[in-house]
Short mmCIF file of C-alpha atoms in Angstrom, two decimals:
data_model
loop_
_atom_site.label_atom_id
_atom_site.label_comp_id
_atom_site.label_asym_id
_atom_site.label_seq_id
_atom_site.Cartn_x
_atom_site.Cartn_y
_atom_site.Cartn_z
CA MET A 1 43.00 -5.52 36.89
CA LEU A 2 45.24 -8.39 35.79
CA GLU A 3 47.61 -9.16 38.65
CA GLU A 4 49.34 -12.26 37.35
CA ILE A 5 49.48 -14.38 34.23
CA ARG A 6 50.94 -17.90 34.10
CA ILE A 7 51.82 -19.50 30.76
CA ARG A 8 52.83 -23.11 30.16
CA SER A 9 53.75 -24.92 26.92
CA LEU A 10 52.66 -22.12 24.63
CA GLY A 11 54.93 -21.66 21.62
CA VAL A 12 58.51 -21.04 22.70
CA ILE A 13 57.42 -20.57 26.33
CA GLU A 14 57.84 -23.72 28.40
CA SER A 15 56.74 -22.16 31.68
CA SER A 16 56.60 -18.53 32.74
CA THR A 17 54.86 -16.38 35.32
CA LEU A 18 54.41 -12.65 34.87
CA GLU A 19 53.36 -10.49 37.81
CA LEU A 20 51.68 -7.22 36.88
CA GLY A 21 50.58 -4.17 38.78
CA PRO A 22 48.87 -0.83 38.21
CA GLY A 23 50.47 1.37 35.61
CA LEU A 24 52.54 0.57 32.57
CA THR A 25 54.39 -2.70 32.07
CA VAL A 26 56.79 -2.97 29.14
CA ILE A 27 57.99 -6.31 27.83
CA THR A 28 60.97 -6.20 25.49
CA GLY A 29 63.18 -8.83 23.96
CA GLU A 30 64.80 -10.16 20.84
CA THR A 31 62.82 -11.63 17.99
CA GLY A 32 61.70 -15.14 18.92
CA ALA A 33 61.94 -14.54 22.66
CA GLY A 34 58.23 -15.16 23.14
CA LYS A 35 56.70 -11.69 23.21
CA THR A 36 54.05 -12.72 20.68
CA MET A 37 53.16 -15.71 22.85
CA VAL A 38 52.45 -13.34 25.75
CA VAL A 39 50.06 -11.43 23.51
CA THR A 40 48.56 -14.75 22.35
CA ALA A 41 48.02 -15.76 25.98
CA LEU A 42 46.36 -12.43 26.73
CA GLY A 43 44.10 -13.07 23.77
CA LEU A 44 43.17 -16.59 24.96
CA LEU A 45 42.04 -15.48 28.42
CA PRO A 46 39.14 -13.37 27.05
CA GLY A 47 37.96 -16.34 24.96
CA GLY A 48 39.99 -15.69 21.80
CA ARG A 49 40.26 -18.31 19.08
CA ALA A 50 42.54 -21.19 20.07
CA ASP A 51 45.17 -22.45 17.62
CA PRO A 52 46.36 -25.99 18.40
CA GLY A 53 49.48 -25.18 16.37
CA ALA A 54 50.54 -22.77 19.15
CA VAL A 55 50.99 -25.66 21.61
CA ARG A 56 54.67 -26.21 22.35
CA THR A 57 56.24 -29.07 20.41
CA GLY A 58 56.04 -32.28 22.42
CA ALA A 59 53.37 -31.00 24.81
CA LYS A 60 49.84 -32.38 24.90
CA HIS A 61 48.31 -29.04 25.72
CA ALA A 62 49.08 -25.41 26.54
CA ARG A 63 47.65 -23.67 29.58
CA VAL A 64 47.13 -20.00 30.36
CA GLU A 65 45.98 -18.77 33.77
CA GLY A 66 45.22 -15.22 34.80
CA VAL A 67 44.57 -13.83 38.26
CA LEU A 68 42.19 -10.88 38.16
CA GLY A 69 41.56 -8.45 40.96
CA VAL A 70 37.82 -7.77 40.82
CA ALA A 71 37.15 -6.15 44.19
CA ASP A 72 36.13 -2.90 42.48
CA LEU A 73 34.43 -4.59 39.51
CA PRO A 74 31.00 -5.69 40.82
CA ASP A 75 29.68 -6.52 37.35
CA VAL A 76 32.55 -8.99 36.85
CA VAL A 77 31.84 -10.58 40.24
CA VAL A 78 28.22 -11.14 39.23
CA ALA A 79 29.29 -12.59 35.85
CA VAL A 80 31.69 -15.02 37.60
CA GLU A 81 29.02 -16.19 40.04
CA ASP A 82 26.49 -16.58 37.23
CA ALA A 83 29.00 -18.81 35.45
CA GLY A 84 29.23 -21.00 38.57
CA GLY A 85 32.67 -19.79 39.67
CA GLU A 86 33.88 -18.36 42.97
CA VAL A 87 35.60 -15.11 43.86
CA GLU A 88 38.05 -15.42 46.78
CA ASP A 89 39.54 -12.40 48.54
CA GLY A 90 38.48 -10.14 45.69
CA ARG A 91 40.30 -12.27 43.10
CA VAL A 92 39.23 -14.74 40.47
CA VAL A 93 41.32 -17.18 38.42
CA LEU A 94 40.60 -17.58 34.73
CA ALA A 95 42.13 -20.52 32.87
CA ARG A 96 42.29 -21.72 29.30
CA ASN A 97 43.61 -25.10 28.11
CA VAL A 98 44.45 -25.51 24.43
CA ALA A 99 44.89 -29.15 23.39
CA ALA A 100 47.31 -30.09 20.63
CA GLU A 101 44.59 -32.40 19.41
CA GLY A 102 40.97 -31.79 20.34
CA ARG A 103 38.94 -28.99 21.81
CA SER A 104 40.08 -26.25 24.17
CA ARG A 105 38.68 -25.98 27.69
CA ALA A 106 38.00 -23.04 29.96
CA ARG A 107 37.53 -22.40 33.66
CA VAL A 108 36.19 -19.41 35.56
CA GLY A 109 36.75 -19.29 39.30
CA GLY A 110 37.37 -23.03 39.39
CA ALA A 111 34.22 -23.94 37.42
CA ALA A 112 34.47 -25.60 34.01
CA VAL A 113 32.60 -23.43 31.54
CA PRO A 114 32.15 -23.09 27.77
CA VAL A 115 34.62 -20.76 26.08
CA SER A 116 31.70 -18.41 25.36
CA ALA A 117 31.08 -18.08 29.12
CA LEU A 118 34.76 -17.26 29.68
CA ALA A 119 34.51 -14.61 26.99
CA GLY A 120 31.43 -13.17 28.66
CA VAL A 121 33.41 -12.66 31.87
CA ALA A 122 36.82 -11.57 30.56
CA GLU A 123 36.29 -10.00 27.16
CA PRO A 124 35.14 -6.62 28.55
CA LEU A 125 38.32 -6.45 30.67
CA VAL A 126 41.09 -6.69 28.08
CA ALA A 127 41.71 -4.75 24.86
CA VAL A 128 44.60 -5.92 22.67
CA HIS A 129 45.87 -3.47 20.07
CA GLY A 130 48.40 -4.51 17.46
CA GLN A 131 49.70 -3.32 14.11
CA SER A 132 46.59 -4.65 12.39
CA ASP A 133 44.54 -2.03 14.25
CA GLN A 134 46.16 0.65 12.11
CA HIS A 135 44.43 -0.83 9.07
CA ARG A 136 41.21 -1.27 11.04
CA LEU A 137 41.28 2.45 11.80
CA LEU A 138 41.12 3.17 8.07
CA LYS A 139 37.55 1.88 7.96
CA GLN A 140 34.88 4.50 8.47
CA SER A 141 32.86 2.09 10.58
CA ALA A 142 35.83 1.75 12.97
CA GLN A 143 36.22 5.52 13.08
CA ARG A 144 32.52 5.92 13.89
CA ASP A 145 32.82 3.30 16.65
CA ALA A 146 35.85 5.14 18.05
CA LEU A 147 33.93 8.41 18.11
CA ASP A 148 30.96 6.77 19.81
CA ARG A 149 33.25 5.30 22.48
CA PHE A 150 34.85 8.68 23.05
CA GLY A 151 31.44 10.34 23.25
CA GLY A 152 30.66 8.35 26.36
CA ALA A 153 27.22 8.21 27.96
CA ALA A 154 25.71 11.05 25.92
CA VAL A 155 26.40 9.38 22.58
CA ALA A 156 25.65 5.90 23.95
CA LYS A 157 22.21 7.00 25.17
CA ALA A 158 21.36 8.71 21.87
CA ALA A 159 22.63 5.71 19.89
CA ALA A 160 20.62 3.25 22.01
CA THR A 161 17.43 5.28 21.53
CA TYR A 162 18.00 5.48 17.79
CA SER A 163 18.91 1.79 17.48
CA GLY A 164 15.80 0.68 19.38
CA LEU A 165 13.49 2.80 17.22
CA TYR A 166 15.26 1.70 14.03
CA SER A 167 14.88 -1.96 14.95
CA ARG A 168 11.16 -1.49 15.68
CA LEU A 169 10.70 0.36 12.37
CA ILE A 170 12.41 -2.47 10.47
CA ASP A 171 10.08 -5.01 12.10
CA VAL A 172 6.96 -2.94 11.33
CA GLU A 173 7.99 -2.39 7.71
CA ARG A 174 8.77 -6.09 7.30
CA GLU A 175 5.34 -7.01 8.64
CA LEU A 176 3.70 -4.34 6.49
CA ARG A 177 5.38 -5.70 3.34
CA ALA A 178 4.26 -9.21 4.19
CA VAL A 179 0.67 -8.11 4.71
CA VAL A 180 0.59 -6.04 1.53
CA LEU A 181 2.21 -8.77 -0.56
CA SER A 182 -0.32 -11.29 0.70
CA ALA A 183 -3.26 -8.94 0.24
CA GLN A 184 -4.09 -10.24 -3.25
CA GLU A 185 -3.92 -13.83 -2.11
CA ARG A 186 -6.05 -13.02 0.89
CA ALA A 187 -8.53 -11.21 -1.38
CA ARG A 188 -8.82 -14.30 -3.58
CA GLU A 189 -9.36 -16.48 -0.53
CA ALA A 190 -11.99 -14.08 0.78
CA ASP A 191 -13.85 -14.15 -2.56
CA GLN A 192 -13.88 -17.94 -2.54
CA LEU A 193 -15.20 -17.99 1.01
CA ARG A 194 -17.90 -15.45 0.21
CA PHE A 195 -19.02 -17.50 -2.80
CA GLY A 196 -19.21 -20.68 -0.72
CA LEU A 197 -21.01 -19.03 2.18
CA THR A 198 -23.50 -17.41 -0.21
CA GLU A 199 -24.17 -20.77 -1.84
CA ILE A 200 -24.71 -22.48 1.51
CA GLU A 201 -26.88 -19.64 2.77
CA SER A 202 -29.07 -19.78 -0.35
CA VAL A 203 -29.90 -23.44 0.37
CA SER A 204 -30.24 -22.86 4.15
CA PRO A 205 -29.75 -26.48 5.19
CA GLU A 206 -30.84 -27.73 8.59
CA PRO A 207 -28.81 -30.08 10.78
CA GLY A 208 -29.54 -33.72 9.79
CA GLU A 209 -31.84 -32.65 6.97
CA ASP A 210 -30.07 -34.78 4.35
CA LYS A 211 -30.72 -38.00 6.30
CA ALA A 212 -34.35 -37.17 6.99
CA LEU A 213 -35.05 -36.36 3.32
CA ALA A 214 -33.32 -39.54 2.17
CA ALA A 215 -35.70 -41.58 4.33
CA GLU A 216 -38.75 -39.63 3.15
CA GLU A 217 -37.79 -39.97 -0.52
CA GLY A 218 -37.47 -43.75 -0.13
CA ARG A 219 -40.90 -43.90 1.51
CA LEU A 220 -42.61 -41.79 -1.17
CA GLY A 221 -40.95 -43.61 -4.04
CA PHE A 222 -42.20 -47.00 -2.87
CA ALA A 223 -45.59 -45.96 -1.41
CA ASP A 224 -47.67 -48.51 -3.45
CA THR A 225 -45.36 -51.37 -2.58
CA LEU A 226 -45.32 -50.40 1.07
CA ARG A 227 -49.13 -50.08 1.15
CA THR A 228 -49.67 -53.49 -0.42
CA ALA A 229 -47.28 -55.10 2.05
CA ALA A 230 -48.93 -53.34 4.99
CA GLU A 231 -52.44 -54.36 3.94
CA GLN A 232 -51.41 -58.00 3.45
CA ALA A 233 -49.68 -57.94 6.82
CA ARG A 234 -52.77 -56.52 8.45
CA GLU A 235 -54.93 -59.21 6.76
CA ALA A 236 -52.58 -61.90 8.08
CA LEU A 237 -52.87 -60.49 11.56
CA SER A 238 -56.61 -59.73 11.55
CA SER A 239 -58.64 -60.73 8.47
CA ASP A 240 -61.73 -58.85 7.35
CA GLN A 241 -62.64 -61.69 4.96
CA GLY A 242 -63.14 -64.39 7.60
CA SER A 243 -59.88 -66.09 6.65
CA ALA A 244 -57.66 -67.69 9.23
CA ASP A 245 -55.39 -65.03 10.75
CA ALA A 246 -52.88 -64.79 13.55
CA LEU A 247 -55.29 -63.19 15.98
CA ALA A 248 -57.94 -65.95 15.51
CA THR A 249 -55.33 -68.74 15.76
CA THR A 250 -53.86 -67.27 18.92
CA SER A 251 -57.33 -66.85 20.45
CA SER A 252 -58.12 -70.52 19.72
CA ALA A 253 -54.90 -71.66 21.37
CA ARG A 254 -55.64 -69.51 24.42
CA THR A 255 -59.22 -70.96 24.68
CA LEU A 256 -57.88 -74.56 24.65
CA LEU A 257 -55.42 -73.88 27.46
CA GLU A 258 -57.98 -71.95 29.49
CA GLY A 259 -60.14 -75.08 29.39
CA VAL A 260 -57.56 -77.18 31.28
CA ARG A 261 -56.29 -74.46 33.66
CA GLU A 262 -57.96 -76.11 36.66
CA HIS A 263 -56.03 -79.34 36.09
CA ASP A 264 -52.56 -77.79 35.91
CA PRO A 265 -51.43 -74.31 37.00
CA GLN A 266 -48.70 -74.30 34.33
CA ALA A 267 -51.37 -74.59 31.61
CA GLY A 268 -53.03 -71.53 33.15
CA GLU A 269 -49.75 -69.57 32.96
CA LEU A 270 -49.42 -70.40 29.28
CA ALA A 271 -52.99 -69.28 28.69
CA ASP A 272 -52.18 -65.94 30.37
CA ARG A 273 -49.16 -65.46 28.13
CA LEU A 274 -51.29 -66.16 25.06
CA ALA A 275 -53.72 -63.55 26.32
CA GLU A 276 -50.88 -61.02 26.29
CA VAL A 277 -49.96 -62.12 22.77
CA THR A 278 -53.54 -61.65 21.72
CA TYR A 279 -53.60 -58.09 23.02
CA LEU A 280 -50.22 -57.37 21.34
CA LEU A 281 -51.39 -58.81 18.02
CA SER A 282 -54.51 -56.71 18.23
CA ASP A 283 -52.44 -53.53 18.77
CA VAL A 284 -49.99 -54.39 16.01
CA ALA A 285 -52.82 -55.13 13.59
CA ALA A 286 -54.33 -51.71 14.36
CA ASP A 287 -50.95 -49.98 13.87
CA VAL A 288 -50.33 -51.77 10.58
CA ALA A 289 -53.79 -50.74 9.39
CA SER A 290 -53.11 -47.12 10.37
CA TYR A 291 -49.71 -47.23 8.62
CA ALA A 292 -51.28 -48.57 5.44
CA ALA A 293 -53.93 -45.86 5.54
CA ARG A 294 -51.27 -43.12 5.75
CA LEU A 295 -49.30 -44.38 2.76
CA ASP A 296 -50.74 -42.23 0.01
CA THR A 297 -48.96 -41.68 -3.28
CA ASP A 298 -47.94 -37.95 -3.53
CA PRO A 299 -45.97 -37.26 -6.75
CA ALA A 300 -45.71 -33.51 -5.94
CA ARG A 301 -44.15 -34.12 -2.55
CA LEU A 302 -41.82 -36.73 -4.05
CA ALA A 303 -40.63 -34.21 -6.64
CA ALA A 304 -40.10 -31.54 -3.99
CA VAL A 305 -38.10 -33.90 -1.79
CA SER A 306 -35.97 -35.05 -4.74
CA GLU A 307 -35.25 -31.45 -5.73
CA ARG A 308 -34.30 -30.52 -2.16
CA ARG A 309 -32.03 -33.52 -1.89
CA ALA A 310 -30.31 -32.51 -5.13
CA ALA A 311 -29.59 -29.05 -3.69
CA LEU A 312 -28.20 -30.56 -0.52
CA THR A 313 -26.11 -33.04 -2.50
CA SER A 314 -24.48 -30.18 -4.44
CA LEU A 315 -23.34 -28.74 -1.08
CA THR A 316 -22.00 -32.04 0.27
CA ARG A 317 -19.99 -32.59 -2.94
CA LYS A 318 -18.13 -29.28 -2.33
CA TYR A 319 -18.08 -28.60 1.36
CA GLY A 320 -18.42 -31.87 3.31
CA GLU A 321 -19.70 -35.40 3.29
CA THR A 322 -22.79 -34.55 5.35
CA ILE A 323 -24.89 -31.47 5.88
CA ASP A 324 -23.62 -31.28 9.46
CA GLU A 325 -20.04 -31.03 8.10
CA VAL A 326 -21.18 -28.38 5.60
CA LEU A 327 -22.64 -26.29 8.44
CA THR A 328 -19.43 -26.66 10.48
CA ARG A 329 -17.35 -25.52 7.52
CA ALA A 330 -19.65 -22.56 6.97
CA GLU A 331 -19.14 -21.49 10.59
CA SER A 332 -15.32 -21.69 10.36
CA GLY A 333 -15.42 -19.94 6.97
CA SER A 334 -17.35 -17.05 8.48
CA ARG A 335 -14.69 -16.61 11.17
CA ARG A 336 -11.90 -16.78 8.59
CA LEU A 337 -13.67 -14.22 6.41
CA LEU A 338 -13.82 -11.79 9.31
CA ASP A 339 -10.07 -12.19 9.73
CA LEU A 340 -9.41 -11.69 6.01
CA ASP A 341 -11.65 -8.66 5.85
CA SER A 342 -9.53 -7.04 8.58
CA THR A 343 -6.49 -6.88 6.25
CA ASP A 344 -7.14 -3.28 5.23
CA GLU A 345 -7.58 -2.34 8.85
CA GLN A 346 -4.32 -4.11 9.70
CA ILE A 347 -2.49 -2.31 6.87
CA ASP A 348 -3.79 1.04 8.09
CA GLN A 349 -2.71 0.22 11.63
CA LEU A 350 0.80 -0.78 10.50
CA LYS A 351 1.12 2.34 8.36
CA GLY A 352 0.17 4.41 11.38
CA GLN A 353 2.85 2.69 13.46
CA GLN A 354 5.35 3.23 10.65
CA ALA A 355 4.60 6.93 10.43
CA GLY A 356 4.86 7.35 14.20
CA LEU A 357 8.16 5.49 14.40
CA ARG A 358 9.58 7.50 11.49
CA GLU A 359 8.75 10.74 13.26
CA GLN A 360 10.45 9.54 16.45
CA LEU A 361 13.39 8.19 14.47
CA ASP A 362 13.87 11.47 12.61
CA VAL A 363 14.17 13.26 15.96
CA ALA A 364 16.44 10.54 17.42
CA ALA A 365 18.73 10.69 14.37
CA GLY A 366 19.09 14.46 14.79
CA LYS A 367 19.95 14.08 18.47
CA LEU A 368 22.50 11.35 17.73
CA THR A 369 24.14 13.52 15.07
CA ALA A 370 24.31 16.46 17.45
CA ALA A 371 25.87 14.30 20.18
CA ARG A 372 28.43 12.93 17.72
CA GLN A 373 29.32 16.37 16.41
CA LYS A 374 29.91 17.61 19.94
CA ALA A 375 32.08 14.58 20.71
CA ALA A 376 33.88 14.96 17.37
CA ALA A 377 35.13 18.44 18.26
CA ARG A 378 36.53 17.16 21.56
CA LEU A 379 38.07 14.02 20.01
CA GLY A 380 39.77 16.03 17.26
CA ALA A 381 41.26 18.44 19.80
CA THR A 382 42.41 15.61 22.09
CA VAL A 383 44.05 13.60 19.31
CA THR A 384 45.73 16.73 17.93
CA ALA A 385 47.19 17.44 21.36
CA GLU A 386 48.50 13.89 21.63
CA LEU A 387 50.17 14.15 18.21
CA THR A 388 52.23 17.04 19.54
CA LEU A 389 53.80 14.57 22.00
CA LEU A 390 54.54 12.24 19.07
CA ALA A 391 56.69 14.80 17.17
CA MET A 392 53.84 16.02 14.96
CA PRO A 393 53.44 19.51 16.49
CA HIS A 394 51.91 21.02 13.35
CA ALA A 395 49.47 18.19 12.65
CA THR A 396 45.75 18.66 13.06
CA VAL A 397 43.15 15.91 13.25
CA THR A 398 39.52 16.76 12.69
CA VAL A 399 36.60 14.34 12.95
CA ASP A 400 34.16 14.92 10.13
CA VAL A 401 30.56 13.96 10.90
CA ARG A 402 28.44 14.24 7.77
CA ALA A 403 25.28 12.78 6.32
CA ASN A 404 24.62 11.27 2.90
CA GLU A 405 21.72 13.15 1.34
CA VAL A 406 19.31 11.35 -0.98
CA GLU A 407 16.41 12.45 -3.14
CA ARG A 408 12.97 12.34 -1.62
CA PRO A 409 11.79 8.71 -2.06
CA GLU A 410 8.37 7.91 -3.46
CA THR A 411 7.84 5.36 -0.73
CA PRO A 412 10.10 6.12 2.25
CA SER A 413 11.54 3.19 4.16
CA ALA A 414 13.88 2.79 7.10
CA THR A 415 16.86 3.45 4.81
CA GLU A 416 15.73 7.06 4.23
CA LEU A 417 14.93 9.50 6.99
CA HIS A 418 13.70 13.08 6.87
CA VAL A 419 15.91 14.91 9.34
CA GLY A 420 15.28 18.64 9.50
CA ASP A 421 14.71 19.71 5.91
CA ARG A 422 16.85 16.97 4.33
CA TRP A 423 16.34 13.37 3.27
CA LEU A 424 19.28 11.29 4.50
CA ARG A 425 20.53 7.77 3.98
CA ALA A 426 20.04 5.81 7.21
CA THR A 427 21.42 2.61 8.70
CA SER A 428 21.09 0.89 12.05
CA SER A 429 23.97 3.10 13.27
CA GLY A 430 22.37 6.41 12.35
CA VAL A 431 22.52 8.81 9.42
CA ASP A 432 26.13 9.82 10.01
CA GLU A 433 29.32 9.02 8.16
CA VAL A 434 32.31 9.59 10.41
CA GLU A 435 35.80 10.12 9.02
CA LEU A 436 39.08 11.18 10.60
CA LEU A 437 40.88 13.84 8.57
CA LEU A 438 44.59 14.57 8.98
CA ALA A 439 46.44 17.75 8.05
CA ALA A 440 50.04 16.71 8.72
CA ASN A 441 51.47 20.22 8.44
CA THR A 442 50.39 23.80 8.82
CA GLY A 443 48.48 24.91 5.76
CA ALA A 444 48.10 21.36 4.47
CA GLU A 445 44.70 20.19 3.33
CA ALA A 446 42.92 17.90 5.77
CA ARG A 447 42.53 14.55 4.03
CA PRO A 448 41.13 11.15 5.03
CA LEU A 449 43.65 8.86 6.73
CA HIS A 450 43.59 6.28 3.92
CA LYS A 451 44.45 8.96 1.37
CA GLY A 452 46.86 11.34 3.06
CA ALA A 453 48.63 9.53 5.93
CA SER A 454 51.96 7.74 5.62
CA GLY A 455 52.66 4.56 7.58
CA GLY A 456 54.41 6.46 10.36
CA GLU A 457 51.71 9.10 10.52
CA LEU A 458 49.01 6.46 10.63
CA SER A 459 50.80 4.69 13.50
CA ARG A 460 50.98 7.90 15.50
CA VAL A 461 47.35 8.80 14.84
CA MET A 462 46.28 5.32 15.93
CA LEU A 463 48.29 5.62 19.13
CA ALA A 464 46.92 9.12 19.79
CA VAL A 465 43.36 7.89 19.24
CA GLU A 466 43.84 4.99 21.65
CA VAL A 467 45.23 7.37 24.28
CA ALA A 468 42.21 9.64 23.79
CA LEU A 469 39.79 6.72 24.01
CA ALA A 470 41.39 5.51 27.22
CA GLU A 471 39.82 8.49 28.97
CA THR A 472 36.33 7.13 28.41
CA SER A 473 36.90 3.40 27.82
CA PRO A 474 35.59 1.06 30.54
CA VAL A 475 38.30 -1.51 29.67
CA PRO A 476 40.76 -1.68 32.62
CA ILE A 477 43.55 -3.52 30.77
CA PHE A 478 45.15 -2.36 27.53
CA VAL A 479 47.74 -4.39 25.65
CA PHE A 480 49.78 -2.72 22.92
CA ASP A 481 51.67 -5.05 20.61
CA GLU A 482 54.70 -3.16 19.19
CA VAL A 483 53.11 0.15 20.06
CA ASP A 484 56.02 2.08 18.50
CA ALA A 485 55.83 0.28 15.13
CA GLY A 486 56.04 2.97 12.47
CA VAL A 487 56.86 5.65 15.03
CA GLY A 488 60.49 6.36 14.32
CA GLY A 489 63.10 9.06 14.70
CA LYS A 490 62.68 11.72 17.37
CA ALA A 491 59.17 10.61 18.29
CA ARG A 492 60.35 7.13 19.22
CA ASP A 493 63.42 8.41 21.00
CA ARG A 494 61.26 10.88 22.91
CA GLY A 495 58.86 8.15 24.00
CA ARG A 496 61.77 6.02 25.20
CA THR A 497 63.35 8.94 27.06
CA GLU A 498 60.08 9.78 28.76
CA THR A 499 59.30 6.18 29.76
CA GLY A 500 62.89 5.69 30.95
CA ASP A 501 63.26 2.31 32.60
CA ALA A 502 59.72 1.29 31.65
CA ARG A 503 58.24 2.53 34.92
CA PRO A 504 55.65 5.17 33.90
CA ARG A 505 55.98 8.55 35.46
CA ARG A 506 52.99 10.22 36.99
CA PRO A 507 51.71 12.60 34.27
CA GLY A 508 53.22 16.03 34.79
CA ALA A 509 55.52 14.93 37.62
CA GLY A 510 58.62 17.11 38.01
CA GLY A 511 57.54 19.39 35.20
CA ASP A 512 58.24 16.68 32.58
CA PRO A 513 55.75 16.17 29.77
CA PRO A 514 53.53 13.14 30.35
CA ALA A 515 54.59 9.83 28.83
CA PRO A 516 52.16 8.43 26.22
CA GLY A 517 51.66 5.25 28.25
CA GLY A 518 51.04 7.23 31.41
CA ARG A 519 47.80 8.55 29.96
CA LEU A 520 46.50 4.98 29.90
CA CYS A 521 47.67 3.75 33.22
CA GLY A 522 45.99 5.41 36.18
CA PRO A 523 45.81 3.78 39.58
CA THR A 524 42.84 1.60 38.58
CA ARG A 525 43.96 0.80 35.05
CA GLY A 526 46.42 -1.90 34.02
CA GLY A 527 48.47 -1.72 30.84
CA ALA A 528 51.03 -3.81 29.01
CA GLN A 529 53.20 -2.75 26.13
CA VAL A 530 54.87 -5.48 24.12
CA GLN A 531 57.79 -4.37 21.97
#
């Protein structure tokens, strides 16, 4: 609970310290005394929006500090330690600085933290309710949220189950739409891949075949020229016509050096080297002769090679610069085609998931509705009882939980669910529309708050609802800003008489009827009422 709040340089407040304790605390004063600044400070501690204009004139910054007793709030202790702060003697200090110029700063347990971290620690601890909440209560979404809070763990569990299934269904349907919308594009891509793979397969190229055929085509196309050159080269190396050739010249040189070997060893070495040259020339001459003999003109083979090269060239123009690149692309295309061909299988799988989730969601929606209807009966009875204490003894509040039926859709989506034997409009919050109905007098027709409630009646219903919600709310600190606004006459006088000197009586003590604030302020719950 909030044990102490210190305010400095905020609005009309120069410096003030407010000590709080369990139960109800009432702050009263004339207009302009600073009551609103107290509420503003209580809003800043949980990470509320900072307004530099609220800084006191002449001050550089405003500061709000709150001392929280967290000995019986283990979740808060963990949140403080996660933020880097410290808890001492079961207490933690929260602080908020609002600069007249610049950004605001926050501290949790002595550690400087982002404002979002401060909100994570303190926001679940404080609930501020002002006159604007009356208008908020007119919204059906706010009324549904109020019912869900009152429903406690039963409604929370059913709502969490429904919300999780609904979120999964939305994701599956989004993926399914994406796959179906891309199916035509994927089909076109698959057709293109099949055409290319068929074309490549019909040619059946081999790795490196284009280079080998290019060399063979050059050889066949110039066979006569190559043969003539080879024969002339062979004649120059070893002549059949008795002409001077390289082999004969080399042999003569070798013979001359062999003749003087005995006079100089170096001459003998040169003769040996010429012998090696002679052997090499003899081998080369034989190879050139063999090469020339193999070079036959083959027009049929040349035509076949040229035709094959043309087929390979048509592939390299479309699918790669070389046949090796064409083969690599064919391999990757085959893998891609397998993926594209699995589209129908993927669609069937997603449709199966969709159907399964819809069945589970239909059941979850029914359970959530049942839990809300059960809670609605209790909330209506509780609020009606509280209105008796607010001088509306003949008023009745009922909580209407209904569904919006729709026609059977051709293609059901997450926005339509088949619950029982009806098709209902669905949202992430369920299939229910929740509305508070007020019958202000006996025999009067129960009407929605925004249609049938006056300002005073709306104020009393809001107060009664907050009292009812306090029974199940985990928030330990409630702040009511002008809680009696719109509650006039005997009801207001009765509330003042029952609260007396602003110290709440124990409900039912001395046979007196319980004070409205006393319902909020048990031994572990703090409350502040600002009038």
